[in-house]
XYZ file of C-alpha atoms in Angstrom:
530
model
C 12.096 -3.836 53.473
C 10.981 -2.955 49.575
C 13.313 -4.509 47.139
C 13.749 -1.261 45.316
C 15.496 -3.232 41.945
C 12.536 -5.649 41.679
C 9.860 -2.601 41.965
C 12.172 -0.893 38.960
C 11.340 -4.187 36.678
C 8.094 -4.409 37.560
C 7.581 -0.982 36.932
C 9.264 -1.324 33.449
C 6.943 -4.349 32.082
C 3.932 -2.630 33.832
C 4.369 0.400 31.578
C 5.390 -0.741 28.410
C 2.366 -3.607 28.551
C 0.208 -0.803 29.137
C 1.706 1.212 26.220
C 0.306 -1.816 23.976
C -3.617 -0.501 24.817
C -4.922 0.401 21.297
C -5.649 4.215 20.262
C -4.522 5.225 24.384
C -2.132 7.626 24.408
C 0.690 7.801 26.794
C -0.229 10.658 28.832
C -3.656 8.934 29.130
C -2.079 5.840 30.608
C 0.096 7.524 32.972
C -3.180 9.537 34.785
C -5.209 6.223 34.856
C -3.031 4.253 36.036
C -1.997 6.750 39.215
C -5.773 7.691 39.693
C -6.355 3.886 40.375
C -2.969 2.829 42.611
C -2.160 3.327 45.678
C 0.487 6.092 47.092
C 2.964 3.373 47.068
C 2.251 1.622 43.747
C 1.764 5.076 41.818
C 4.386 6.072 38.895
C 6.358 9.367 38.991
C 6.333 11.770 35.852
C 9.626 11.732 35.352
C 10.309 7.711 35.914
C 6.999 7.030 33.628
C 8.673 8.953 30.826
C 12.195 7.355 30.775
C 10.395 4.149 30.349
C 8.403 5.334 27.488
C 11.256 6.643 26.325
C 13.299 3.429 26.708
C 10.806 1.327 24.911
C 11.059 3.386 22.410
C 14.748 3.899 21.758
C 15.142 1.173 19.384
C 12.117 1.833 17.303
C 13.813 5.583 17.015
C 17.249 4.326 15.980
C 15.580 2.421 12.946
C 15.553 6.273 11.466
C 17.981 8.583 10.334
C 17.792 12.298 9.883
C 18.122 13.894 6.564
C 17.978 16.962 4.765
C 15.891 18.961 2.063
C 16.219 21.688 0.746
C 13.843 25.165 1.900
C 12.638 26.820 -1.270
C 14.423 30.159 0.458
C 18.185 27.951 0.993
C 17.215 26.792 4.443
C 17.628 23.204 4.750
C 14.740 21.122 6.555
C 15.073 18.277 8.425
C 13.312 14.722 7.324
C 13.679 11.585 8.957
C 13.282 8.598 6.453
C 13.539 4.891 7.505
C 17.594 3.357 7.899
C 16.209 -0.186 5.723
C 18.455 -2.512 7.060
C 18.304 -1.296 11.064
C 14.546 -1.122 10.477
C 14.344 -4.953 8.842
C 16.418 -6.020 12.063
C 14.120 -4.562 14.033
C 10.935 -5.900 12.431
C 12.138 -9.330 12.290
C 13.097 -9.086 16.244
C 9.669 -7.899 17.458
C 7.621 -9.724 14.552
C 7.482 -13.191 14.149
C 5.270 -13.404 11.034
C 7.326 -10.724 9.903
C 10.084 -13.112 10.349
C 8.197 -16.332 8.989
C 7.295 -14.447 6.032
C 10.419 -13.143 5.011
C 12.176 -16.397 6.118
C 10.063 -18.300 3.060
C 11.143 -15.197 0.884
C 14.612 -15.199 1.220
C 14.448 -19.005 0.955
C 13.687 -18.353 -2.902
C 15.340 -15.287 -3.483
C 17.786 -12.881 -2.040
C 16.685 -10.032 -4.058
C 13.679 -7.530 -2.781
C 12.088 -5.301 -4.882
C 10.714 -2.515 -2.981
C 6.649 -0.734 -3.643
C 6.714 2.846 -2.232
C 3.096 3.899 -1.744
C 2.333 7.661 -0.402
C -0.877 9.333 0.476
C -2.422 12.344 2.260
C -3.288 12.153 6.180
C -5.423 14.142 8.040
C -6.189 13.846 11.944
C -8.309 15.485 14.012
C -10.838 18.016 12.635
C -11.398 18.185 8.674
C -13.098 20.953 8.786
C -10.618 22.827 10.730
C -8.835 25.537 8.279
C -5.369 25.104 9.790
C -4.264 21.451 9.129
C -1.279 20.920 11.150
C -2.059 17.692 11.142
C -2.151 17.140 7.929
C 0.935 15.217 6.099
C 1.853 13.142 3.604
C 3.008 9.406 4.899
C 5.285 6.922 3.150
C 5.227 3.460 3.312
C 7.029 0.314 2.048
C 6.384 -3.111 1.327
C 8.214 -5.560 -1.101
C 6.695 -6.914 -4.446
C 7.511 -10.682 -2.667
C 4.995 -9.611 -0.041
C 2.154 -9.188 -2.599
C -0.055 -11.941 -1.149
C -0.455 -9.894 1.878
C -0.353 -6.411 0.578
C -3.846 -6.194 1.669
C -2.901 -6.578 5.271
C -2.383 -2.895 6.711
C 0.612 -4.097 8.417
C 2.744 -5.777 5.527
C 3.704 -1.915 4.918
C 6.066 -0.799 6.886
C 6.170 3.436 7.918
C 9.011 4.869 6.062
C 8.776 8.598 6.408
C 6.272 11.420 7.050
C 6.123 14.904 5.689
C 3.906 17.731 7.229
C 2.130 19.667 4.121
C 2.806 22.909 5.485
C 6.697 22.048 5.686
C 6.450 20.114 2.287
C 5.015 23.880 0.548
C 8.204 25.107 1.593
C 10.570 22.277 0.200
C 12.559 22.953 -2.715
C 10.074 20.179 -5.025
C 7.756 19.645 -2.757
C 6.671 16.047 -1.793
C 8.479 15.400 -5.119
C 11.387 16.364 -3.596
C 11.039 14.394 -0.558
C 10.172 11.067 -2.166
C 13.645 11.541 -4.151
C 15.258 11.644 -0.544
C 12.913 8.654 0.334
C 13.963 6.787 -2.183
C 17.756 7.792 -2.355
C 18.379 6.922 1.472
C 16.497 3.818 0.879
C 18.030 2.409 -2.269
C 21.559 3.483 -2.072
C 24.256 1.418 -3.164
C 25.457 -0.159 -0.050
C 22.060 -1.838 -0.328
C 21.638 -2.747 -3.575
C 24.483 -3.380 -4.592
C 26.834 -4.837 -1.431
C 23.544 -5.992 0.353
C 23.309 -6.151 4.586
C 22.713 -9.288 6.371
C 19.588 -9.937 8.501
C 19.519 -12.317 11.970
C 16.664 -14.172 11.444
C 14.891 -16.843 13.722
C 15.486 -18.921 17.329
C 19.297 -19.624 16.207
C 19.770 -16.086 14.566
C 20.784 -17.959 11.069
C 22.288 -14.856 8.321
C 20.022 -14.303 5.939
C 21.722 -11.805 2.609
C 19.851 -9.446 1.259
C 19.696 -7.106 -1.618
C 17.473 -4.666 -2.752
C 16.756 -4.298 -6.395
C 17.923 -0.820 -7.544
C 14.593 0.279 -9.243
C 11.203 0.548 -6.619
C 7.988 0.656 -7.947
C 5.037 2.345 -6.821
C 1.712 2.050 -5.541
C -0.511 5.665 -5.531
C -3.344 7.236 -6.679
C -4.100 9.830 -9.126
C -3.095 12.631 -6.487
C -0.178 11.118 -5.501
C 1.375 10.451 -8.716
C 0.737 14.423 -9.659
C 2.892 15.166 -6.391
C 5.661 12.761 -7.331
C 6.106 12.795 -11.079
C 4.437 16.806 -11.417
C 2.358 15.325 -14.264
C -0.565 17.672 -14.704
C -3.575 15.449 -14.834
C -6.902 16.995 -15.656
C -5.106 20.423 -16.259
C -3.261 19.369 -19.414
C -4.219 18.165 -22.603
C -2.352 14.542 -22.034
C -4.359 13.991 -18.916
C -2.673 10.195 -18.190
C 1.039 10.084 -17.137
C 1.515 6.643 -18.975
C -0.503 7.632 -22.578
C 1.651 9.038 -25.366
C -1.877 9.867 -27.583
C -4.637 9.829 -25.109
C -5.803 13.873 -25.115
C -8.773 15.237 -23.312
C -11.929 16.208 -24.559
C -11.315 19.738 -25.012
C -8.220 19.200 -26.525
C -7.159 21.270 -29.884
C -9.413 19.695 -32.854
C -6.085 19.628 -35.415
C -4.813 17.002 -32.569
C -7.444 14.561 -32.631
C -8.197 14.997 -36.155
C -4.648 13.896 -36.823
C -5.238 10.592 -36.716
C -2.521 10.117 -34.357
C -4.202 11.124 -31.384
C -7.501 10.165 -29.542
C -9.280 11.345 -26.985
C -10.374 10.002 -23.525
C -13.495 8.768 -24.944
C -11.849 6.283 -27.520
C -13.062 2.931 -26.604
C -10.960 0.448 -28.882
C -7.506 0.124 -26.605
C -5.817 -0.889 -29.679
C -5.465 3.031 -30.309
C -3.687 3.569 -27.191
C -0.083 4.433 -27.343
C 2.124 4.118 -23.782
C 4.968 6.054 -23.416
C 8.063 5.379 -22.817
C 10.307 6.168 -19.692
C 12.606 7.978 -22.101
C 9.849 9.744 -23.775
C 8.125 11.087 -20.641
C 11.918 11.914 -19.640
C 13.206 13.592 -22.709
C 9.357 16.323 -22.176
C 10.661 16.860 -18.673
C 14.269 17.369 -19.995
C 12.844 19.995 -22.639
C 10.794 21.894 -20.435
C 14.199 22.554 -18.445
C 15.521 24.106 -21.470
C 13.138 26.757 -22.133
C 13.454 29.891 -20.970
C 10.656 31.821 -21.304
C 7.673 31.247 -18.548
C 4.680 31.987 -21.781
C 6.347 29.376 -23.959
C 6.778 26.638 -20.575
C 3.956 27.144 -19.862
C 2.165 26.359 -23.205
C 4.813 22.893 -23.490
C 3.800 21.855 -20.116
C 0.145 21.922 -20.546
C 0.821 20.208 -24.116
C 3.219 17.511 -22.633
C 0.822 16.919 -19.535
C 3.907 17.757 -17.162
C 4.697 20.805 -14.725
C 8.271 21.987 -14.796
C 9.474 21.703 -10.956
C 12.863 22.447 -10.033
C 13.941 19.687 -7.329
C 11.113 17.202 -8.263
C 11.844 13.575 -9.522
C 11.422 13.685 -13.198
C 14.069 16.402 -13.074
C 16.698 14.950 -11.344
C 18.646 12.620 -14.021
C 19.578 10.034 -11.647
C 17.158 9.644 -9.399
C 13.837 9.211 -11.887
C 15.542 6.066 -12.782
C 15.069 4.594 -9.330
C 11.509 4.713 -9.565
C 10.419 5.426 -13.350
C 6.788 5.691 -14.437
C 6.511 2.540 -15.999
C 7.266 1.424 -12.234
C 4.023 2.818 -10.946
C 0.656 1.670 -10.572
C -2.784 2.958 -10.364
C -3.948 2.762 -6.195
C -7.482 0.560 -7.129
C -8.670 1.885 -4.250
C -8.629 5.800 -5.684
C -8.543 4.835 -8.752
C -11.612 2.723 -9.495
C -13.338 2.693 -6.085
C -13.492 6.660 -5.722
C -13.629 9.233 -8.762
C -13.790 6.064 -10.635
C -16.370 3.610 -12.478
C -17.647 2.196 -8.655
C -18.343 5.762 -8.121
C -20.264 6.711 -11.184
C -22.501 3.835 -10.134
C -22.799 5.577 -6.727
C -23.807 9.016 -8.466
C -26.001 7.356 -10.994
C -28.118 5.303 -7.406
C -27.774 8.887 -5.406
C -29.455 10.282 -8.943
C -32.244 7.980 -8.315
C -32.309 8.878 -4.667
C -32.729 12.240 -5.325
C -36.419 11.942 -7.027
C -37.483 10.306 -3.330
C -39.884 13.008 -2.074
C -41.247 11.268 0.881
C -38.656 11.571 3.924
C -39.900 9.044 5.782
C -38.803 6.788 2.706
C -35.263 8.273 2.891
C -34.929 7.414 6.552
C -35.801 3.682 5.950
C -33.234 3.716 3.298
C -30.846 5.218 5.490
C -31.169 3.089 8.199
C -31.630 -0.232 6.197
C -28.067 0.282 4.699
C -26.645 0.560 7.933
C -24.920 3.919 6.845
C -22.325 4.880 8.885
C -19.980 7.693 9.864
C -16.259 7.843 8.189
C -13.792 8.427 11.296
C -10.856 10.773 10.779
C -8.389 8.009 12.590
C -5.604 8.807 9.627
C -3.076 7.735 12.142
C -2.434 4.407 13.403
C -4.231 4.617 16.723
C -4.476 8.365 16.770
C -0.664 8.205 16.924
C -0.904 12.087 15.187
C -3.323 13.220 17.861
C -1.200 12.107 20.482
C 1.649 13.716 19.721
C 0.160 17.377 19.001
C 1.813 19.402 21.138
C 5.055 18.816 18.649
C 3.309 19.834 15.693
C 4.838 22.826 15.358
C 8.497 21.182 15.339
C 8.337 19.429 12.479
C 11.291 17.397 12.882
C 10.571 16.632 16.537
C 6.923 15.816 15.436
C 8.290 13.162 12.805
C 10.850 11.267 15.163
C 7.684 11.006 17.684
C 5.117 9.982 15.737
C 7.417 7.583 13.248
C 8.417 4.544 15.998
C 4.676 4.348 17.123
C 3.215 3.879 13.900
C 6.021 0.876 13.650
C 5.098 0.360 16.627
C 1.304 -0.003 16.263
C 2.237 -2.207 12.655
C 4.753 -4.623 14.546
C 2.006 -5.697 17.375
C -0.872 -5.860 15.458
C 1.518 -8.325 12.400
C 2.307 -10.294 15.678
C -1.637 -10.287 17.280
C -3.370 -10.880 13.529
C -0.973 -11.880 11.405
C -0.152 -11.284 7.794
C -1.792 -13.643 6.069
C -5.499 -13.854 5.972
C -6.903 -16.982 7.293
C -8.263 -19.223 4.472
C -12.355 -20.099 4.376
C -14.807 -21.802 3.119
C -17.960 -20.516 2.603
C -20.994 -22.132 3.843
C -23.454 -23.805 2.863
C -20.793 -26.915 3.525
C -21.968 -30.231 2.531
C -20.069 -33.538 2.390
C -18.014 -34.343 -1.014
C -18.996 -37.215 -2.751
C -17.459 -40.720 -2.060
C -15.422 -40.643 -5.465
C -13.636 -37.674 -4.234
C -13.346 -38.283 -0.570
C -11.916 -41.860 -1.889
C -9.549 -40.064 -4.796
C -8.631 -37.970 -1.835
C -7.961 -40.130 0.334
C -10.090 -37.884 2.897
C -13.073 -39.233 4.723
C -13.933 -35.505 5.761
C -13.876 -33.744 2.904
C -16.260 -31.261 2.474
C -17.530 -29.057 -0.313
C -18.184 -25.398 0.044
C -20.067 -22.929 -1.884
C -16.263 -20.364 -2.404
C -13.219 -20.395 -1.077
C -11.492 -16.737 0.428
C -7.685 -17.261 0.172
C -6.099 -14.348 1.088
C -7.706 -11.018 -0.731
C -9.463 -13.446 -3.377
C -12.756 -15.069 -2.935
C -12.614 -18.453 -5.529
C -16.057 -19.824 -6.946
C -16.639 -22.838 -9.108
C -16.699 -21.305 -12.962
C -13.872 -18.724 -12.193
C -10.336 -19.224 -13.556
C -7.184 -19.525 -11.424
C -3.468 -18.840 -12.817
C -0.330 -19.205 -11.688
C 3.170 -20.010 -12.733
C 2.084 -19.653 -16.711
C -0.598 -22.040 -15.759
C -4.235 -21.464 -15.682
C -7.172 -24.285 -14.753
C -10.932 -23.610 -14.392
C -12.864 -24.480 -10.890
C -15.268 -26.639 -10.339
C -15.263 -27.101 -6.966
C -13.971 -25.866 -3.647
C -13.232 -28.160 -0.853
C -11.895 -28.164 2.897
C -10.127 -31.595 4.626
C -7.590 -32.942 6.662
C -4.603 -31.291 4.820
C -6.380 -28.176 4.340
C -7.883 -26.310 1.373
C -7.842 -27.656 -2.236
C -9.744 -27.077 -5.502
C -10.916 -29.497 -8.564
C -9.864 -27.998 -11.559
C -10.560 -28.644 -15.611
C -6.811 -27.808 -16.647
C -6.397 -25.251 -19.481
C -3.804 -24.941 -22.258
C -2.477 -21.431 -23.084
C -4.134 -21.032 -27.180
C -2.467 -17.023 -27.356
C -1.376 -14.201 -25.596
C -2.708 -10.931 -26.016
C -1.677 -7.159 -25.307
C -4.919 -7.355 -22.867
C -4.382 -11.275 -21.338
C -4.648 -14.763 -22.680
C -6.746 -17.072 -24.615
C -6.801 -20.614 -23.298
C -8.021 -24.097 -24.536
C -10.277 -26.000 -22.338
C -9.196 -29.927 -21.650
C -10.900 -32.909 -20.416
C -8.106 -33.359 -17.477
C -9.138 -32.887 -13.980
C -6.659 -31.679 -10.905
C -7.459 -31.706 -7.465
C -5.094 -29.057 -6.606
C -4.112 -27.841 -3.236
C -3.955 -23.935 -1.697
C -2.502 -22.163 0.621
C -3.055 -18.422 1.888
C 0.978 -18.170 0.681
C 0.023 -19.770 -2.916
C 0.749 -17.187 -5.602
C -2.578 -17.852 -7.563
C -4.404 -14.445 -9.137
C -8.102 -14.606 -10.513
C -8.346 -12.658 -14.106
C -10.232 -9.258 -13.835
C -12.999 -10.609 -16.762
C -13.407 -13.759 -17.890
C -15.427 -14.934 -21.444
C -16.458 -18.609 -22.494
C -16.792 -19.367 -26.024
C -17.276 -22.758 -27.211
C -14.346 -24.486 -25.294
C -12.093 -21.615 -25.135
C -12.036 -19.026 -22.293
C -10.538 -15.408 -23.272
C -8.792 -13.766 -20.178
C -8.154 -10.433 -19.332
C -5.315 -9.610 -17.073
């Protein structure tokens, strides 16, 4: 006689284990697993998809439904992320999750959340009709910022098809006003929620600070703050007097202004919040689309009804001096990285023998980009919805949580710490100062996102030192440092003083310790720039 309740459990882990197989989609697991069973062991449809469904059910309820507003007076739906239900959530399935924010909230109770946004596409590029295509918002916390290099410290906050966003009121604008309204409203700011946290569920209080900041590139800070980039004579959100090259002459010969070629930054002027508001504010004002549309290409900003910068209370939830250049985008692509790529291409290009071209080719181990935009081809999967766009969102949202929450718990947040080989012994002194027979010396040290060599300087906590060697023992990782004293601080970093006193100084992949961007010896001083 079959014990029908025990088959129903089985059944249950059987499926949502195999929902756990990386970039497998759920209709592929179902027809594997029956083409492999036997009569008696294979799944039903309709019992296959309740389970799915179950597991799923509490990823779901960690979003709400919202509205936006049609450009015609239709109202669209858009699910954006509940914070607190999601946190709960994340802490439940995550452990590091949980261990990281445990050490968090043990120093603060205030987060400050970094909204990042960026384009998606799945599936075919080249395919005219993106359905697939949509804008994705994440979330991390400014606490987290040792791991923000981890893909799965940032959390899936909302999602926006771009053929719905074209017919928002705004546009993505719009929609990241929503994002951020839901998200920082008062109750969690202000009142804070409390978070179960751990084996004996001990209350954790949280509060969100009421301001985010944000994390984009040049694209995505065009769709949010409807500056005009390229387009407009002020070509950079943040410059008051930075014009572009083709700028009016009677500007630049001024004296007030520059242009993007000016080289000394001590010419650069940043504007203010309540400058870059009070353009947006103006433009409002003006009736007459000639007369806009000359003030908008002269203030660098677009006039769009709906979007953040006109919508008095919500800019100051995330204002521009809250945002931050994606390095990525910024430097890496369209940037100075990529100018170096154009200039080597450049060189490529005089190569007349193809045979030559191949052995380059195949020599730099050249390879493909994939279109995976989508955790796991999460978008892909769910295709069939794409035409609902609400639907779509509330299907492909709790996978992509999903997908972050088990691969947090499989690789963890933090990176693991290393030390680069060659590895030789340290010398007696130091194993003896150390009080570590196997210490050992290494040629770097990769903490986290930052790879530490003897010569480079280390700050932290208004402290800087300068490395002279990396190490690896018993208690783990540690440096031996020439301490610095802080000599001045400058609009562009720090000028420190050089001392005789040596630190051995221990790291962790938690440590908050950042590396300068350039560093310059003179004498015994060291100029940072930061």
């Amino acid at each position: 006689m079959v014990n029908n309740k025990k088959r129903k459990l089985l059944d249950t882990e059987a499926v949502t284990s195999c929902l756990h197989l990386r970039g497998t989609s759920e209709s592929a697991v179902l027809a594997c697993h029956n083409r492999t069973a036997k009569n008696e062991e294979k799944w039903s449809v309709g019992t296959f998809w309740r389970r799915v469904s179950q597991y799923y059910a509490p990823l779901r309820k960690c979003y709400s439904r919202c509205k936006l507003q049609g450009s015609r007076g239709s109202e669209l739906d858009f699910w954006v992320a509940d914070i607190r239900t999601m946190l709960q959530e994340v802490v439940a399935k995550s452990s590091e999750w949980c261990s990281f924010l445990q050490a968090v909230l043990a120093t603060t109770a205030t987060l400050h959340v970094v909204l990042y946004h960026d384009e998606c596409t799945a599936g075919n590029i080249l395919n005219p009709q993106k359905k697939l295509k949509a804008t994705m918002w994440y979330l991390s916390f400014k606490e987290f910022r040792s791991v923000f290099a981890r893909e799965n410290a940032w959390l899936p906050v909302a999602m926006l098809q771009h053929r719905v966003a074209d017919a928002v009121l705004g546009g993505v604008s719009a929609a990241t006003v929503k994002v951020l309204q839901h998200i920082l409203q008062a109750g969690n700011c202000r009142d804070g929620f409390d978070l179960n946290m751990g084996a004996h569920d001990a209350q954790y209080r949280v509060h969100l600070a009421p301001t985010s900041f944000f994390l984009a590139d040049h694209d995505a800070q065009r769709a949010t703050y409807c500056n005009k980039g390229s387009s407009g004579y002020k070509p950079c959100l943040w410059c008051a007097n930075v014009l572009k090259r083709d700028a009016p002459e009677a500007s630049t010969a001024s004296g007030s202004f520059v242009d993007i070629c000016e080289s000394r930054f001590s010419s650069f002027q940043i504007a203010s919040d309540a400058e870059i508001f009070a353009a947006a504010d103006h433009l409002a004002t003006i009736a007459k689309a000639g007369e806009r549309a000359t003030m908008e290409k002269a203030y660098g900003v677009n006039f769009v009804p709906g979007s953040l910068l006109q919508d008095a209370e919500a800019r100051q939830l995330m204002p521009p001096s809250g945002a931050c250049n994606d390095v990525l985008h910024a430097y890496f692509c369209n940037g100075v990285a990529s100018w170096e790529v154009g200039l080597a291409m450049r060189e490529l290009q005089s190569i007349s023998d193809l045979d030559a071209l191949r052995y380059i080719v195949y020599s730099s181990s050249i390879k493909k980009p994939g279109h995976r935009t989508f955790k796991s081809y999460v978008g892909l999967h769910q295709k069939k919805l794409v035409n609902d766009s609400s639907r779509f969102q509330i299907a492909v949202l709790p996978r992509l949580l999903n997908v972050t929450l088990r691969e947090s718990q499989e690789y963890g947040l933090l990176l693991a710490p290393e030390l680069q080989k060659p590895l030789r012994a340290a010398s007696s002194e130091l194993r003896a100062f150390a009080g570590d027979p196997e210490l050992q010396s290494g040629k770097a040290l990769r903490l986290g996102t930052l790879l530490i060599r003897p010569q480079d300087v280390i700050m932290w906590d208004a402290k800087a030192a300068q490395v002279l060697e990396c190490f690896r023992g018993r208690s783990g990782f540690c440096v031996l440092t020439l301490r610095l004293q802080l000599l001045q601080k400058k609009a562009w970093g720090s000028v420190w003083q050089i001392t005789d006193r040596r630190t051995l100084l221990p790291l962790s992949p938690s440590a908050d310790i950042d590396v300068p961007t350039f560093t310059k010896r003179v004498g015994m001083t060291i100029s940072c720039l930061h």
